[in-house]
């Protein structure tokens, strides 16, 4: 699946990093970096990241 993050909404809260640190990290200056293509067997973790984001910035696409 593809993982999209709207960087106009993301405020680097880092909740997604806590849920799935292998996919999301806070890089230099706390700017979020992430894997845009994630295996389908990680769907539960990605849905948890979507739910955890207080800005509703994460969107999944099959
Ligand atoms: S939880 Fe949402 S706002 Fe926070 S870093 Fe992740 S995408 Fe950005």
PDB file of C-alpha atoms and ligand atoms in Angstrom:
ATOM      1  CA  UNK A   1       0.000   0.000   0.000  1.00  0.00           C
ATOM      2  CA  UNK A   2       1.014   3.633  -0.365  1.00  0.00           C
ATOM      3  CA  UNK A   3       1.296   5.899   2.650  1.00  0.00           C
ATOM      4  CA  UNK A   4       0.644   9.592   2.100  1.00  0.00           C
ATOM      5  CA  UNK A   5       1.285  12.318   4.649  1.00  0.00           C
ATOM      6  CA  UNK A   6      -0.063  15.806   4.078  1.00  0.00           C
ATOM      7  CA  UNK A   7       2.904  17.892   5.140  1.00  0.00           C
ATOM      8  CA  UNK A   8       0.672  20.969   5.211  1.00  0.00           C
ATOM      9  CA  UNK A   9      -1.088  19.321   8.167  1.00  0.00           C
ATOM     10  CA  UNK A  10       1.776  17.450   9.868  1.00  0.00           C
ATOM     11  CA  UNK A  11       3.048  19.222  12.959  1.00  0.00           C
ATOM     12  CA  UNK A  12       5.727  16.673  13.869  1.00  0.00           C
ATOM     13  CA  UNK A  13       3.819  15.357  16.866  1.00  0.00           C
ATOM     14  CA  UNK A  14       5.560  12.036  16.372  1.00  0.00           C
ATOM     15  CA  UNK A  15       2.627   9.795  17.307  1.00  0.00           C
ATOM     16  CA  UNK A  16       3.088   7.884  14.069  1.00  0.00           C
ATOM     17  CA  UNK A  17       6.778   7.427  14.916  1.00  0.00           C
ATOM     18  CA  UNK A  18       5.823   5.785  18.204  1.00  0.00           C
ATOM     19  CA  UNK A  19       3.316   3.475  16.489  1.00  0.00           C
ATOM     20  CA  UNK A  20       5.535   2.469  13.531  1.00  0.00           C
ATOM     21  CA  UNK A  21       9.153   3.582  13.938  1.00  0.00           C
ATOM     22  CA  UNK A  22      10.231   1.416  11.010  1.00  0.00           C
ATOM     23  CA  UNK A  23       8.056   3.500   8.674  1.00  0.00           C
ATOM     24  CA  UNK A  24       8.035   6.995  10.203  1.00  0.00           C
ATOM     25  CA  UNK A  25      10.937   8.965  11.651  1.00  0.00           C
ATOM     26  CA  UNK A  26      11.537  12.546  12.601  1.00  0.00           C
ATOM     27  CA  UNK A  27      14.576  13.730  10.717  1.00  0.00           C
ATOM     28  CA  UNK A  28      16.577  16.901  10.778  1.00  0.00           C
ATOM     29  CA  UNK A  29      14.677  19.836  12.293  1.00  0.00           C
ATOM     30  CA  UNK A  30      11.911  17.385  13.305  1.00  0.00           C
ATOM     31  CA  UNK A  31      10.662  17.114   9.731  1.00  0.00           C
ATOM     32  CA  UNK A  32       8.807  13.835   9.228  1.00  0.00           C
ATOM     33  CA  UNK A  33      10.295  11.333   6.802  1.00  0.00           C
ATOM     34  CA  UNK A  34       8.523   8.077   5.972  1.00  0.00           C
ATOM     35  CA  UNK A  35       8.392   5.082   3.661  1.00  0.00           C
ATOM     36  CA  UNK A  36       5.850   5.811   0.970  1.00  0.00           C
ATOM     37  CA  UNK A  37       5.462   2.155  -0.044  1.00  0.00           C
ATOM     38  CA  UNK A  38       4.720  -0.287   2.779  1.00  0.00           C
ATOM     39  CA  UNK A  39       3.981  -4.045   2.514  1.00  0.00           C
ATOM     40  CA  UNK A  40       0.299  -4.940   2.902  1.00  0.00           C
ATOM     41  CA  UNK A  41       1.037  -7.127   5.932  1.00  0.00           C
ATOM     42  CA  UNK A  42       1.704  -3.893   7.866  1.00  0.00           C
ATOM     43  CA  UNK A  43      -1.822  -2.623   7.309  1.00  0.00           C
ATOM     44  CA  UNK A  44      -2.843  -2.902  10.970  1.00  0.00           C
ATOM     45  CA  UNK A  45       0.145  -0.799  12.042  1.00  0.00           C
ATOM     46  CA  UNK A  46      -0.537   1.764   9.321  1.00  0.00           C
ATOM     47  CA  UNK A  47      -4.190   2.028  10.340  1.00  0.00           C
ATOM     48  CA  UNK A  48      -3.018   2.517  13.924  1.00  0.00           C
ATOM     49  CA  UNK A  49      -0.767   5.343  12.721  1.00  0.00           C
ATOM     50  CA  UNK A  50      -3.691   6.949  10.872  1.00  0.00           C
ATOM     51  CA  UNK A  51      -5.768   6.765  14.055  1.00  0.00           C
ATOM     52  CA  UNK A  52      -2.916   8.087  16.211  1.00  0.00           C
ATOM     53  CA  UNK A  53      -2.217  11.191  14.134  1.00  0.00           C
ATOM     54  CA  UNK A  54      -3.873  14.160  15.856  1.00  0.00           C
ATOM     55  CA  UNK A  55      -3.780  16.175  12.625  1.00  0.00           C
ATOM     56  CA  UNK A  56      -5.415  13.437  10.503  1.00  0.00           C
ATOM     57  CA  UNK A  57      -2.505  13.932   8.101  1.00  0.00           C
ATOM     58  CA  UNK A  58      -1.898  10.277   7.173  1.00  0.00           C
ATOM     59  CA  UNK A  59      -3.816   8.612   4.360  1.00  0.00           C
ATOM     60  CA  UNK A  60      -3.479   5.060   3.032  1.00  0.00           C
ATOM     61  CA  UNK A  61      -3.975   4.000  -0.561  1.00  0.00           C
ATOM     62  CA  UNK A  62      -4.078   0.420  -1.823  1.00  0.00           C
TER      63      UNK A  62
HETATM   64  S1  LIG B   1       1.439  11.808  13.974  1.00  0.00           S
HETATM   65 FE1  LIG B   1       0.691  13.087  12.286  1.00  0.00          FE
HETATM   66  S2  LIG B   1       1.277  15.154  12.837  1.00  0.00           S
HETATM   67 FE2  LIG B   1       2.515  13.751  14.041  1.00  0.00          FE
HETATM   68  S3  LIG B   1       4.398  13.416  12.898  1.00  0.00           S
HETATM   69 FE3  LIG B   1       2.994  11.786  12.343  1.00  0.00          FE
HETATM   70  S4  LIG B   1       1.918  12.574  10.511  1.00  0.00           S
HETATM   71 FE4  LIG B   1       2.885  14.306  11.512  1.00  0.00          FE
END
